[in-house]
Backbone as a chain_set.jsonl record, in Angstrom:
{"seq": "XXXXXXXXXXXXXXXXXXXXXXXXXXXXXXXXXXXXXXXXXXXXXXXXXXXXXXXXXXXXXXXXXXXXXXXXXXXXXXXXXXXXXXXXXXXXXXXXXXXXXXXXXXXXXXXXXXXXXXXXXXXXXXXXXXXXXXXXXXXXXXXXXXXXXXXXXXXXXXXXXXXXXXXXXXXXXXXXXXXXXXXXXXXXXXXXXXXXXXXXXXXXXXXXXXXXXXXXX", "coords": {"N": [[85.643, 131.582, -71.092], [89.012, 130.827, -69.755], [91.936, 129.247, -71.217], [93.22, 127.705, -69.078], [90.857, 127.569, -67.455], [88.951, 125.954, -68.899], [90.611, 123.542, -69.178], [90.486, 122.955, -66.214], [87.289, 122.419, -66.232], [87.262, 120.665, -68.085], [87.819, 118.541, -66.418], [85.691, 118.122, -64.312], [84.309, 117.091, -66.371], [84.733, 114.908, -66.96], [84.403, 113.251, -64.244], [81.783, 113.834, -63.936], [80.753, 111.834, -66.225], [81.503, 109.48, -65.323], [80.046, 109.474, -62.893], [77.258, 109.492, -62.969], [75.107, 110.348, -61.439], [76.002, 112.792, -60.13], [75.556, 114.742, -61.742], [73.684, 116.578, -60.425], [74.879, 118.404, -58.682], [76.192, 119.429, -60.388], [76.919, 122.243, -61.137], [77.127, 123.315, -58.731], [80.016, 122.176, -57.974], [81.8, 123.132, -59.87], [81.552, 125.871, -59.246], [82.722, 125.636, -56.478], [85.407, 125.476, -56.969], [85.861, 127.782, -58.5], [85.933, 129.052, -56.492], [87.767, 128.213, -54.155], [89.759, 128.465, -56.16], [90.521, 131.386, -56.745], [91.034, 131.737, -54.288], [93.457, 130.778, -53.488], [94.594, 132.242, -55.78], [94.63, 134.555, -54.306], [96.528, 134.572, -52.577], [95.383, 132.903, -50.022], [94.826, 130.257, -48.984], [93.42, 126.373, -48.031], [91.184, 125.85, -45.406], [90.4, 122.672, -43.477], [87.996, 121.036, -42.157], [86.221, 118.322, -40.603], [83.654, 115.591, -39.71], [83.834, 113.045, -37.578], [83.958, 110.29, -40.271], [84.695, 111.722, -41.456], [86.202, 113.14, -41.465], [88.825, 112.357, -41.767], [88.667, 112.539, -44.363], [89.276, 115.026, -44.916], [91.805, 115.195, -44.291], [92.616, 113.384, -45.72], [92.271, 114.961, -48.541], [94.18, 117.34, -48.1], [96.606, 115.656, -48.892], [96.321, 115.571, -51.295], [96.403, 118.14, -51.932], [99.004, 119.401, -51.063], [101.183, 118.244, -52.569], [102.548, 117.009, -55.591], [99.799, 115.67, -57.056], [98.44, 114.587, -60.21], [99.605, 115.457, -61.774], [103.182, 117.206, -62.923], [104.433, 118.735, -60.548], [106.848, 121.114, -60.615], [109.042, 122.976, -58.538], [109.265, 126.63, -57.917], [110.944, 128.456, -60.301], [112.428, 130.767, -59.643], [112.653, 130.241, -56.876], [114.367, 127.999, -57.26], [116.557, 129.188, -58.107], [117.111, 130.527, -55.87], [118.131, 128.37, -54.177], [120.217, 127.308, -56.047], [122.049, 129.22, -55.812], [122.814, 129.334, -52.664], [123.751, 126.785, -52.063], [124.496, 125.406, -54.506], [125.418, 122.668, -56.148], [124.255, 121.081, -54.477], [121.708, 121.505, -54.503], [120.289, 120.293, -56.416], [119.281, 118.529, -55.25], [117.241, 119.374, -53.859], [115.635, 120.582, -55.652], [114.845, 118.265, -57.612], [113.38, 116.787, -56.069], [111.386, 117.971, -54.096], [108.241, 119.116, -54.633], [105.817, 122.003, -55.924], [103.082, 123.235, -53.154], [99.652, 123.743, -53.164], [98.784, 125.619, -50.395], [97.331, 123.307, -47.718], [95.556, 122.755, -44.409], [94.305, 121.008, -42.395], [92.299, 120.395, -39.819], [91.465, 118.413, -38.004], [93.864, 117.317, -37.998], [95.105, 118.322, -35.665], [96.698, 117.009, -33.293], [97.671, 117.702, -30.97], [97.152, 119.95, -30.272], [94.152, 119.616, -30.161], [93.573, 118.18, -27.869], [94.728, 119.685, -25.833], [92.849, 121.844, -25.833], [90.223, 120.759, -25.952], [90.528, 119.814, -22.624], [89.939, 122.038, -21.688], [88.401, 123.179, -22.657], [84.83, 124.057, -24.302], [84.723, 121.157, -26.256], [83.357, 120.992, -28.553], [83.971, 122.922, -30.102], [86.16, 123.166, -31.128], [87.337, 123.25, -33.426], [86.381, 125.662, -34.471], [87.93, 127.071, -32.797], [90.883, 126.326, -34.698], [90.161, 127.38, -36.935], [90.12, 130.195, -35.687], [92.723, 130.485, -34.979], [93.905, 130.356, -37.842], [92.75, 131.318, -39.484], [92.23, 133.806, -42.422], [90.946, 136.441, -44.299], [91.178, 136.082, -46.866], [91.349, 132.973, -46.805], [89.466, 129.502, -47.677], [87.204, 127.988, -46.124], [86.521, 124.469, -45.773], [84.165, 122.524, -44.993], [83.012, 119.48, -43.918], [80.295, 117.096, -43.56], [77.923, 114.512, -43.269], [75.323, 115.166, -42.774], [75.045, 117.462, -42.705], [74.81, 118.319, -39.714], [76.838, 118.266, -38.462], [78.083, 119.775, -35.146], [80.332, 120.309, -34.531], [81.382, 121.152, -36.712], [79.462, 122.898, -37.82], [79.696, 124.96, -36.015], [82.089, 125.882, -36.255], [81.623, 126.805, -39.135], [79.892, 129.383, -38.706], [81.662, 130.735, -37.015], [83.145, 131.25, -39.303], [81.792, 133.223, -41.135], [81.212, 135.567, -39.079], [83.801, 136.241, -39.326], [84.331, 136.963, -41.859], [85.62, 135.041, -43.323], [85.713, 132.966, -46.324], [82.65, 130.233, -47.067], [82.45, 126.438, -47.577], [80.438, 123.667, -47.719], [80.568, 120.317, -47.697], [78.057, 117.726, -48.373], [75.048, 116.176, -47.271], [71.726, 114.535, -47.843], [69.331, 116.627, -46.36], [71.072, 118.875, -46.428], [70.978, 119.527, -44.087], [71.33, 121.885, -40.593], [73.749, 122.836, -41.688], [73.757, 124.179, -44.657], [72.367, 126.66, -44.639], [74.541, 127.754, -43.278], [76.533, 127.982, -44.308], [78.406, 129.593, -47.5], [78.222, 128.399, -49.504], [77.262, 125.203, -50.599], [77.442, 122.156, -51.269], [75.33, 119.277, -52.212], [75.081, 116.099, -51.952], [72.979, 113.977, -53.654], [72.111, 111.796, -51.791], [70.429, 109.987, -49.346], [71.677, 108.226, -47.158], [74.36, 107.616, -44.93], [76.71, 106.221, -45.809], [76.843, 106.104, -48.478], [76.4, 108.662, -49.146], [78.818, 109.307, -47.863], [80.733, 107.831, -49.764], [80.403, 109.582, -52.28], [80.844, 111.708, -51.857], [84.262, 111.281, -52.039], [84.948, 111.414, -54.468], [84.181, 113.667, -56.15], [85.861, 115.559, -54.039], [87.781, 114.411, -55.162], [88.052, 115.176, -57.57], [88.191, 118.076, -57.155], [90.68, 118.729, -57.171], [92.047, 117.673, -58.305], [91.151, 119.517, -60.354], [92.138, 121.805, -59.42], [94.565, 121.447, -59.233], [95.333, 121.203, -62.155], [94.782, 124.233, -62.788], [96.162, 125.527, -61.963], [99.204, 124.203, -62.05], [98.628, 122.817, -64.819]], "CA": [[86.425, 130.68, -70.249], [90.171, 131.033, -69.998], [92.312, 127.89, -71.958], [93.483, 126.824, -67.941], [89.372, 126.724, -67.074], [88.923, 124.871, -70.129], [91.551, 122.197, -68.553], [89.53, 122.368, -65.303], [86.151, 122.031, -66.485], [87.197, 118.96, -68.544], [88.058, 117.401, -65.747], [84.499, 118.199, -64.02], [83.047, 116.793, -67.65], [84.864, 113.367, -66.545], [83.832, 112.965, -62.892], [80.578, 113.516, -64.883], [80.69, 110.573, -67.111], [81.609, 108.146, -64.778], [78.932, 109.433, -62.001], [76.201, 110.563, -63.615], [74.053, 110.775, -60.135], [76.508, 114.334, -59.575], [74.882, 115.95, -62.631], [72.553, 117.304, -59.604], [75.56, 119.471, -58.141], [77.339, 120.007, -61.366], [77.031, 123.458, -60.824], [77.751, 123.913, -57.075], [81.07, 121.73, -57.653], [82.294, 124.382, -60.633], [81.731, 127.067, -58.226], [83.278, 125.476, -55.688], [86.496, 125.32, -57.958], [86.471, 128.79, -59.072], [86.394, 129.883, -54.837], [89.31, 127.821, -53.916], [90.641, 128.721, -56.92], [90.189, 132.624, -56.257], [91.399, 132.031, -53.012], [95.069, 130.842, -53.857], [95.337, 133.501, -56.404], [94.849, 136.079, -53.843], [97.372, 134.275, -51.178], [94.951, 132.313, -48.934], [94.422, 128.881, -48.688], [92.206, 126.175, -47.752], [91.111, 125.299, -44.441], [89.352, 121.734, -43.967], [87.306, 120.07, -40.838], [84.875, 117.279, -41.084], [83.318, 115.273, -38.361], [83.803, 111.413, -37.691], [84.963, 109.583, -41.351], [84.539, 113.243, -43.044], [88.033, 113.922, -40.85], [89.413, 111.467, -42.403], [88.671, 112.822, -46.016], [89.783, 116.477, -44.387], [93.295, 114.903, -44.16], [93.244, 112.855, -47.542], [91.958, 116.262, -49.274], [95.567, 118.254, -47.569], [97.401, 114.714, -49.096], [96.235, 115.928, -52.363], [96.818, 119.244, -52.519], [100.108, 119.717, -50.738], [102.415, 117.696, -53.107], [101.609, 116.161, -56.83], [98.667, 114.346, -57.314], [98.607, 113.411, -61.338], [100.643, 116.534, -62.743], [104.44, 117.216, -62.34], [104.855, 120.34, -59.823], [108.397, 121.617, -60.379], [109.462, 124.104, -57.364], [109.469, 127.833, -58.823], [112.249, 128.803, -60.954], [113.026, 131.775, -58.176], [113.381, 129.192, -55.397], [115.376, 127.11, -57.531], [117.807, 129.959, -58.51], [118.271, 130.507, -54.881], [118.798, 127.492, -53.724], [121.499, 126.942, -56.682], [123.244, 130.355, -55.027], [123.278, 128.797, -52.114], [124.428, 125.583, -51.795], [125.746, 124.528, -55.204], [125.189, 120.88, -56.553], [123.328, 120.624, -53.57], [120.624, 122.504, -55.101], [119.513, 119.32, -57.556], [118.326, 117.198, -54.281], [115.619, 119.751, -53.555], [114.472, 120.661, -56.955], [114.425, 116.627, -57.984], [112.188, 115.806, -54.928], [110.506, 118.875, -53.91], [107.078, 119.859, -55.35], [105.005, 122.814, -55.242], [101.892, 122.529, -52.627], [98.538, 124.229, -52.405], [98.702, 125.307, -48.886], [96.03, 123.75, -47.157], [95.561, 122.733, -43.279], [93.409, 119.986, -41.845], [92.002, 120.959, -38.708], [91.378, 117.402, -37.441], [94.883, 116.463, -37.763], [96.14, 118.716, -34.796], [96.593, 116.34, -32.074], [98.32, 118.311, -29.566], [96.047, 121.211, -29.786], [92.718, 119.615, -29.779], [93.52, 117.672, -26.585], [94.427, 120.586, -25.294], [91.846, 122.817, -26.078], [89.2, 120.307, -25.186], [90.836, 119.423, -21.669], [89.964, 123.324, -20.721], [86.522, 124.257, -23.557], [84.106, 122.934, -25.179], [85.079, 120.536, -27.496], [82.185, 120.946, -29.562], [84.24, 124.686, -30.41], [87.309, 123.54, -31.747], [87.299, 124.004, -35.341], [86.072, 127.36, -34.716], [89.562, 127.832, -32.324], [91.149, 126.267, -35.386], [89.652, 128.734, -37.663], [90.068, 131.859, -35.331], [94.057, 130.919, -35.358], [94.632, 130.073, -38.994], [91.92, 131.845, -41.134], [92.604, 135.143, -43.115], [90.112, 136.703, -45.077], [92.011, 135.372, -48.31], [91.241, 131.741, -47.017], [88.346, 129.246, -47.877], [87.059, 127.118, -45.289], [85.99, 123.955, -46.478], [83.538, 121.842, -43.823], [82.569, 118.062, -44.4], [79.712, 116.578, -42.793], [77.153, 113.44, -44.206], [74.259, 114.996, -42.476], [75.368, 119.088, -42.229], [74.274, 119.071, -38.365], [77.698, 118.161, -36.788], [77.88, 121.022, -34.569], [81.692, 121.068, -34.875], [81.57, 121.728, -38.542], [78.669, 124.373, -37.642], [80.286, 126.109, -35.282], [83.562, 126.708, -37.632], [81.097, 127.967, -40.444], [79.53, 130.461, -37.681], [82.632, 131.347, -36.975], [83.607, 132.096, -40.49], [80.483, 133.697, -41.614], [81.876, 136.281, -38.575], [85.615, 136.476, -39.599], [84.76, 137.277, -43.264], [86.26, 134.162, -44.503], [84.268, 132.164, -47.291], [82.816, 128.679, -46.473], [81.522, 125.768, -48.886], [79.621, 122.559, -47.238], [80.038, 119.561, -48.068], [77.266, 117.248, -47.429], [74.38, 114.875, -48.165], [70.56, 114.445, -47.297], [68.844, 117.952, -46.89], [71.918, 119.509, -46.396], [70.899, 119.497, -42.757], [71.724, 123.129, -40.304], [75.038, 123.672, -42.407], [73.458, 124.304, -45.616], [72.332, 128.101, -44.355], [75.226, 128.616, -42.237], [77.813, 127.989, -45.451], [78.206, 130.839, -48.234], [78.086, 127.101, -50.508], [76.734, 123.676, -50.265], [77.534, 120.912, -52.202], [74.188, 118.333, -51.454], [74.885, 115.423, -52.898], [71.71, 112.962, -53.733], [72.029, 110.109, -51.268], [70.339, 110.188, -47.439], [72.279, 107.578, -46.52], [75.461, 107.966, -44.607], [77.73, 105.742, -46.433], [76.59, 106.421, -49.575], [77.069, 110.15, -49.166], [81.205, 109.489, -48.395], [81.021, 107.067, -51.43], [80.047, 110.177, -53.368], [82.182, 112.792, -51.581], [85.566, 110.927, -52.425], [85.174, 111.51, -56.211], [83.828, 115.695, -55.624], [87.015, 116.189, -53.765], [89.514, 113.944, -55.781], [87.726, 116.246, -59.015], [88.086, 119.215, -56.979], [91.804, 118.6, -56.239], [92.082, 117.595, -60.001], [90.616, 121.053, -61.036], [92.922, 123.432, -58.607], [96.264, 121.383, -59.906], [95.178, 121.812, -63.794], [94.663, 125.454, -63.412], [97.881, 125.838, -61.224], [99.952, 123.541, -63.004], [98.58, 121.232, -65.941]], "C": [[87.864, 130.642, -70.762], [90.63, 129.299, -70.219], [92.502, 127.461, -69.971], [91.913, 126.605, -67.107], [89.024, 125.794, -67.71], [89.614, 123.584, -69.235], [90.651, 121.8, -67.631], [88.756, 121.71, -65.208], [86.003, 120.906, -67.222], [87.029, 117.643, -67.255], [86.672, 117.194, -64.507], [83.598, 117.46, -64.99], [83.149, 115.535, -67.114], [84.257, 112.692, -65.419], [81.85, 112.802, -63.404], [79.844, 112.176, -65.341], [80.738, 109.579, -66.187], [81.098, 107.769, -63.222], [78.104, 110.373, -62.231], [75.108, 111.256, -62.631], [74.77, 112.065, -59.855], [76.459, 115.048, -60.619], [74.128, 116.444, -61.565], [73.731, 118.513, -58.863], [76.282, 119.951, -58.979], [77.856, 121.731, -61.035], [77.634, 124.292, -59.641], [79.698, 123.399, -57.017], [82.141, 122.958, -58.737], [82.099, 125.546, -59.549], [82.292, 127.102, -56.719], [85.087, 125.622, -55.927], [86.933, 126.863, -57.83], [86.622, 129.511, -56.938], [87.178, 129.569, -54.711], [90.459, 128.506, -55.22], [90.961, 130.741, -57.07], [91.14, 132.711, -55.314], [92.863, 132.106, -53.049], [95.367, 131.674, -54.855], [95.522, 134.674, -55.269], [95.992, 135.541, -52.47], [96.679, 133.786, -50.134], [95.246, 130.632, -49.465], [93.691, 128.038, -47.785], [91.817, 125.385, -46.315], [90.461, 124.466, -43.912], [89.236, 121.259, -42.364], [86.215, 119.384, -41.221], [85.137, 116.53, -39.675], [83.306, 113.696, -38.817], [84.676, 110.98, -39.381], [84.932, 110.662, -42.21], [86.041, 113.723, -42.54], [88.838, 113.408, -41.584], [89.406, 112.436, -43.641], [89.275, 114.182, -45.558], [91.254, 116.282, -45.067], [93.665, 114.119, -45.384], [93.246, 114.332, -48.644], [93.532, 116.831, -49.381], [96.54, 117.561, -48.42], [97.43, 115.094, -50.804], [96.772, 117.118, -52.763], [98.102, 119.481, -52.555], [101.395, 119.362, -51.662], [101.666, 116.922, -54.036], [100.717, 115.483, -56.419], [98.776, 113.877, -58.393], [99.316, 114.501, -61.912], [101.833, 116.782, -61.985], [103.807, 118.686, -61.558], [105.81, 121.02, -59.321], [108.103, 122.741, -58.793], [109.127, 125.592, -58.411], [110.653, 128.237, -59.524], [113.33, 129.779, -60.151], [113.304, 131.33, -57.129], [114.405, 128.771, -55.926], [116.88, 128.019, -58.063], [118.542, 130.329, -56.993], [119.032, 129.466, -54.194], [120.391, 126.96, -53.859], [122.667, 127.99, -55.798], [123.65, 130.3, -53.745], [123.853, 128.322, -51.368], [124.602, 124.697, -53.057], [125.139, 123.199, -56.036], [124.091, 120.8, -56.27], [122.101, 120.888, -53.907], [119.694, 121.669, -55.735], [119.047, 118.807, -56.403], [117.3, 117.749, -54.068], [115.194, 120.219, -54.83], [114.009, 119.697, -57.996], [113.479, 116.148, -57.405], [111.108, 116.934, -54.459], [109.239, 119.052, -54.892], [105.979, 120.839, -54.899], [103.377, 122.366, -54.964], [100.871, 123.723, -53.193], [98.353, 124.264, -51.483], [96.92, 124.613, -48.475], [96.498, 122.558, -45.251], [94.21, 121.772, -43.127], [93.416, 119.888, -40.143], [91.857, 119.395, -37.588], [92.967, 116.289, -37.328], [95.551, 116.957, -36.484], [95.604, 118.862, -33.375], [96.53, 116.865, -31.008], [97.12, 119.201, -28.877], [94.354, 120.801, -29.639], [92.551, 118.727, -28.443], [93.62, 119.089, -25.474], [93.506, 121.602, -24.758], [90.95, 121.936, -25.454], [89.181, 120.154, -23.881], [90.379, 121.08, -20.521], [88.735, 123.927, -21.322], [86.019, 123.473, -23.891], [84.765, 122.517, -26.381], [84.675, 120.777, -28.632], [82.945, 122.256, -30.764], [85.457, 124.239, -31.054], [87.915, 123.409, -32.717], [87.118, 124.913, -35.102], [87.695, 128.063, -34.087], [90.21, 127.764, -33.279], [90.895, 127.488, -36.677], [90.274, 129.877, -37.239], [91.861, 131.94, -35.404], [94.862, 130.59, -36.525], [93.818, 131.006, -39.636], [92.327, 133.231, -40.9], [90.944, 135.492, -44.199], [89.959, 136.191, -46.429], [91.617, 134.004, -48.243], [89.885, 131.321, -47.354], [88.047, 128.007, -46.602], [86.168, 125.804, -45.899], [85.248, 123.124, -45.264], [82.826, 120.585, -44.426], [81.466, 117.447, -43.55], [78.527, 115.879, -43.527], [75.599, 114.525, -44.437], [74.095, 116.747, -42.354], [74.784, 119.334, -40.692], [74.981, 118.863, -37.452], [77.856, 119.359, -36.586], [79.664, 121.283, -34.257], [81.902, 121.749, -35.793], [80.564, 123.008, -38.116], [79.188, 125.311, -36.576], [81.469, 127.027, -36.013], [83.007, 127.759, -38.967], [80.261, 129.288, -39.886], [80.654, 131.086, -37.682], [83.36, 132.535, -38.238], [82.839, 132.945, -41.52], [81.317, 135.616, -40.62], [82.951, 137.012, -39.045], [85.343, 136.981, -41.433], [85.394, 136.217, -44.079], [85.075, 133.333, -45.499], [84.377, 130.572, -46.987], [82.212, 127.826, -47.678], [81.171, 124.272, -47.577], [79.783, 121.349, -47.745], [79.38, 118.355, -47.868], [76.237, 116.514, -48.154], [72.658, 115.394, -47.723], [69.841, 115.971, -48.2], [70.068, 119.042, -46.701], [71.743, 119.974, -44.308], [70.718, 121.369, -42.208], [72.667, 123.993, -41.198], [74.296, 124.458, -43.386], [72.833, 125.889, -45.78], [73.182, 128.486, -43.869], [76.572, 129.148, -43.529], [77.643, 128.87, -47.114], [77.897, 129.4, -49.392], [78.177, 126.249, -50.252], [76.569, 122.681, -50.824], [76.575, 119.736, -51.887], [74.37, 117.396, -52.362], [73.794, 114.254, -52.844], [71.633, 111.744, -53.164], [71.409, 110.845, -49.46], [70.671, 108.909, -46.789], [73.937, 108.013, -46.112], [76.771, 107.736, -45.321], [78.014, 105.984, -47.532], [77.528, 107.602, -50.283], [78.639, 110.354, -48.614], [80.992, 108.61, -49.435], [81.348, 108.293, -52.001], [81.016, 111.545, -52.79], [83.272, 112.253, -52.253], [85.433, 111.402, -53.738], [84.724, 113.35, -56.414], [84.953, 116.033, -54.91], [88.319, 115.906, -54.658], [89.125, 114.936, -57.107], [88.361, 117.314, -58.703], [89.756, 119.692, -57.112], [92.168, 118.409, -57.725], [92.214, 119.047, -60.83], [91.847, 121.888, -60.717], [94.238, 122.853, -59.697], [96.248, 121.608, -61.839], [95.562, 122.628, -63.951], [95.948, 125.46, -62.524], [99.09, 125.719, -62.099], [99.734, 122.414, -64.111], [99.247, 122.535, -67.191]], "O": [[88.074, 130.465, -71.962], [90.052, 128.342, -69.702], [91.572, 126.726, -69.639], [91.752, 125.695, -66.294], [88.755, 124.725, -67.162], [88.887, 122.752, -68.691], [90.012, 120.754, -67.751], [88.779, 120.666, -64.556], [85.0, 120.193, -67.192], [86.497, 116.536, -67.166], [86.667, 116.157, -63.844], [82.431, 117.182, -64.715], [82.144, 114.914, -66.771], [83.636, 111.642, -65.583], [81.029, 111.906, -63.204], [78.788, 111.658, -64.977], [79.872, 108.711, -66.301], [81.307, 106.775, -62.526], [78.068, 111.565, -61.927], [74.453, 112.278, -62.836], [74.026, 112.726, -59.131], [77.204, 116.027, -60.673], [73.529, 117.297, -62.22], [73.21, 119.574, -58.52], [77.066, 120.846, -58.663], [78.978, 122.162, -60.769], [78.272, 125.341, -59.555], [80.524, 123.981, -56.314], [83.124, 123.516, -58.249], [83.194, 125.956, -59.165], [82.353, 128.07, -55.962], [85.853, 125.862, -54.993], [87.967, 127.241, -57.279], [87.43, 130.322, -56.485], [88.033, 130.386, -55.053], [91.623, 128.888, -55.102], [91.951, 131.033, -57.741], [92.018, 133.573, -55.358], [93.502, 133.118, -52.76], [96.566, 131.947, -54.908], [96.392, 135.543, -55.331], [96.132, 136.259, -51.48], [97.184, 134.11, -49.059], [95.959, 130.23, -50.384], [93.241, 128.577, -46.773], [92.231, 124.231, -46.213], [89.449, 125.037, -43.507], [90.17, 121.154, -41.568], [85.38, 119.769, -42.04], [86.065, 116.607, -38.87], [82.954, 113.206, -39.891], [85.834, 111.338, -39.593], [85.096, 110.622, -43.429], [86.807, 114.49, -43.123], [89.679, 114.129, -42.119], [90.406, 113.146, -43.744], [90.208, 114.32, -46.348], [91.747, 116.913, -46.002], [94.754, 114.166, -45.955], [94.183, 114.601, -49.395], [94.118, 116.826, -50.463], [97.417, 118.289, -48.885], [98.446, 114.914, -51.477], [97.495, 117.232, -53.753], [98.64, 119.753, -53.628], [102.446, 119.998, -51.584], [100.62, 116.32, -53.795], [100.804, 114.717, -55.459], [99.18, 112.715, -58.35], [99.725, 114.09, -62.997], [101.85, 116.689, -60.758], [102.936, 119.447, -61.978], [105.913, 121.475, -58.181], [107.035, 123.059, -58.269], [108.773, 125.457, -59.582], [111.558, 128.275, -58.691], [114.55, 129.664, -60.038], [114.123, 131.855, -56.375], [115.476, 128.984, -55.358], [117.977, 127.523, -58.318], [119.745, 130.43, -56.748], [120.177, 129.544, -53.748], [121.254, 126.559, -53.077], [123.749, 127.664, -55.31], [124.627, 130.962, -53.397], [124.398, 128.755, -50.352], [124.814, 123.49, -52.932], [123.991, 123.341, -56.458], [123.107, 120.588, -56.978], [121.304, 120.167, -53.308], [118.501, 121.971, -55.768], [117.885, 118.495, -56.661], [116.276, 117.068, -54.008], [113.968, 120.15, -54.918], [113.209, 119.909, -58.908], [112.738, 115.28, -57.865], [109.921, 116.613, -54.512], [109.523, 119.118, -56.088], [105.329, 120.7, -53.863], [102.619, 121.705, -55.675], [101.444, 124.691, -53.695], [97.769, 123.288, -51.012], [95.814, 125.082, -48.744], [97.496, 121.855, -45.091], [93.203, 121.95, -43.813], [94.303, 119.43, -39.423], [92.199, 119.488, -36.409], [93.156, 115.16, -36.874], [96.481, 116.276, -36.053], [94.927, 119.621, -32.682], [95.662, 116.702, -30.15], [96.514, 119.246, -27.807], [93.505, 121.528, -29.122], [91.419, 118.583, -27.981], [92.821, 119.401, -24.591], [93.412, 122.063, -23.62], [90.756, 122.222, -24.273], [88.045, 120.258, -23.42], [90.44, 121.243, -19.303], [88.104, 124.862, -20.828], [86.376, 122.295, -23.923], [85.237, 123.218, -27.276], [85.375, 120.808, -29.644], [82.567, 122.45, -31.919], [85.931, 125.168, -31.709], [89.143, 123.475, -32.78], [87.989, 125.572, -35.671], [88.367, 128.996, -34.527], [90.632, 128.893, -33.533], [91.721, 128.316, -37.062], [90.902, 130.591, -38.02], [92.428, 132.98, -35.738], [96.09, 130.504, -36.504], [94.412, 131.589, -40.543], [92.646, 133.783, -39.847], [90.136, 134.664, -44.62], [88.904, 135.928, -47.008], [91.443, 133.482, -49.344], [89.013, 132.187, -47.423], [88.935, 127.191, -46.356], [85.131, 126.089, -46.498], [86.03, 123.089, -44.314], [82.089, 120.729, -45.402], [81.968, 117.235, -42.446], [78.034, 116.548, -44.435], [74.962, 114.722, -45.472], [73.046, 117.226, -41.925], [74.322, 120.443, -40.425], [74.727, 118.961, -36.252], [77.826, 120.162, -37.519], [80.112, 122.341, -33.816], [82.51, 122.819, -35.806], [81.07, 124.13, -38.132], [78.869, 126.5, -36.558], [81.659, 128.225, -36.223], [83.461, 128.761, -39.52], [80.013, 130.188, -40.689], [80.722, 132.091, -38.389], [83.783, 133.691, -38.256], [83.308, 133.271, -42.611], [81.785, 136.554, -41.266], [82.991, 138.238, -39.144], [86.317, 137.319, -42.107], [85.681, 136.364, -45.267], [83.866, 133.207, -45.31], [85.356, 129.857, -46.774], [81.596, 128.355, -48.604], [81.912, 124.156, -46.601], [78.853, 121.163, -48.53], [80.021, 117.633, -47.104], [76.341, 116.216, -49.344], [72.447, 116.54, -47.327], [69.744, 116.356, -49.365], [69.736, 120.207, -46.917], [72.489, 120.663, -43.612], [70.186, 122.169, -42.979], [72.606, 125.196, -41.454], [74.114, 125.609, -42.991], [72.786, 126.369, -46.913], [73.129, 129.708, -43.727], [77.234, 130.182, -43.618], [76.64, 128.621, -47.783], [77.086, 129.741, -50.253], [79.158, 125.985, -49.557], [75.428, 122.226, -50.914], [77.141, 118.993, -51.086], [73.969, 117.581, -53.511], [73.831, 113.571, -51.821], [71.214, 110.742, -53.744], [71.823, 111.764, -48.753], [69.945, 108.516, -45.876], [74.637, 108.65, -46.9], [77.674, 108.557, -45.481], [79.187, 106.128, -47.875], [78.446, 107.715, -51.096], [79.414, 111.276, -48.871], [81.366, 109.29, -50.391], [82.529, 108.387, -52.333], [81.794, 112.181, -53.502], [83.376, 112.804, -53.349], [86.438, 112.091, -53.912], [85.507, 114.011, -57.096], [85.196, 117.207, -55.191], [89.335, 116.566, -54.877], [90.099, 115.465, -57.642], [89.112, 117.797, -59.55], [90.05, 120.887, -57.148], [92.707, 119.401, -58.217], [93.057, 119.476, -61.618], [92.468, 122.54, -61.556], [94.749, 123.487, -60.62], [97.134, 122.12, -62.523], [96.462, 122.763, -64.78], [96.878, 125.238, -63.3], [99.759, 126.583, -62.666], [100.423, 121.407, -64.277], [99.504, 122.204, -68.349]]}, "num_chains": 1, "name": "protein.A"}
């Protein structure tokens, strides 16, 4: 294990300690880590849909990655040399406030297009449209659902099963339909609904923990 996994995997030891009920996925959430984390080495990034209050977490997930969470994330030194060349002075306002993101995309935030799209297809399909006009082979698709049998989220991991992109699950109960359709399935130990987002929030804020370590801690 390289010293910036080391960093990671600490921070998997903690989420640990202070919910010991996700020793049952320890394993699936480390390998969920090293895919995303795979993925932005090779130039993709991560593409998130979840159904009902899992949309929600879709769009807190993006809030995390895109701009600090608990580590500084200067700009690159190569942006910041052009910027200085320029415009000068001017150069300190974006490399004071700017920070570098983890691209990622939240499929349930885009308003325009899912009115659209539904007003003329099935609704049920449009994560998978989402998918078919953002994903790359390079990206990871990440899909949220309590019960794995919303059939939005399963249609997107159909989709990306197709397209070559890689998918991970995350989800509760028996892992429901998703749990075959997704190359990985995070099941975490509750068959209750609420429960199982209790126990998501702390598996993504880890996960989101992990990527910015090995990026930038």
């Amino acid at each position: 294990m390289t010293v910036q996994e080391e960093k990671s995997y600490k921070e998997l030891e903690i989420l640990l300690e202070r919910y010991p009920v996700l020793k049952a996925v320890q394993e699936e959430v480390w390998k969920a880590f090293l895919c995303m984390r795979d993925s932005y080495e090779r130039g993709g990034k991560l593409l998130l849909c979840g159904n009902g209050g899992s949309a929600a977490d879709s769009d807190h997930i993006v809030g995390e990655l895109m701009k600090a969470f608990c580590a500084k994330r200067k700009i690159k030194p190569e942006l910041q040399s052009r910027l200085q060349a320029l415009y000068g002075e001017e150069a300190e306002y974006f490399t004071k406030h700017l920070e570098q993101g983890l691209p990622a995309i939240s499929f349930s935030s885009q308003t325009a297009l899912h009115t659209a799209f539904s007003n003329d297809q099935d609704e049920a399909l449009f994560y998978a449209q989402c998918l078919l006009g953002y994903g790359k082979k390079e990206d990871v698709l990440l899909g949220i659902s309590t019960s794995g049998n919303a059939k939005n989220v399963g249609y997107a991991l159909k989709l990306a099963k197709a397209m070559g992109v890689k998918s991970i699950l995350l989800t509760g109960k028996d892992g429901g339909a998703g749990k075959d359709l997704a190359d990985l399935s995070i099941i975490v130990p509750s068959g209750e609904t609420y429960q199982i987002q209790e126990l998501h929030l702390p598996i993504y804020h880890c996960l989101c923990l992990m990527l910015e370590q090995y990026f930038f801690g």
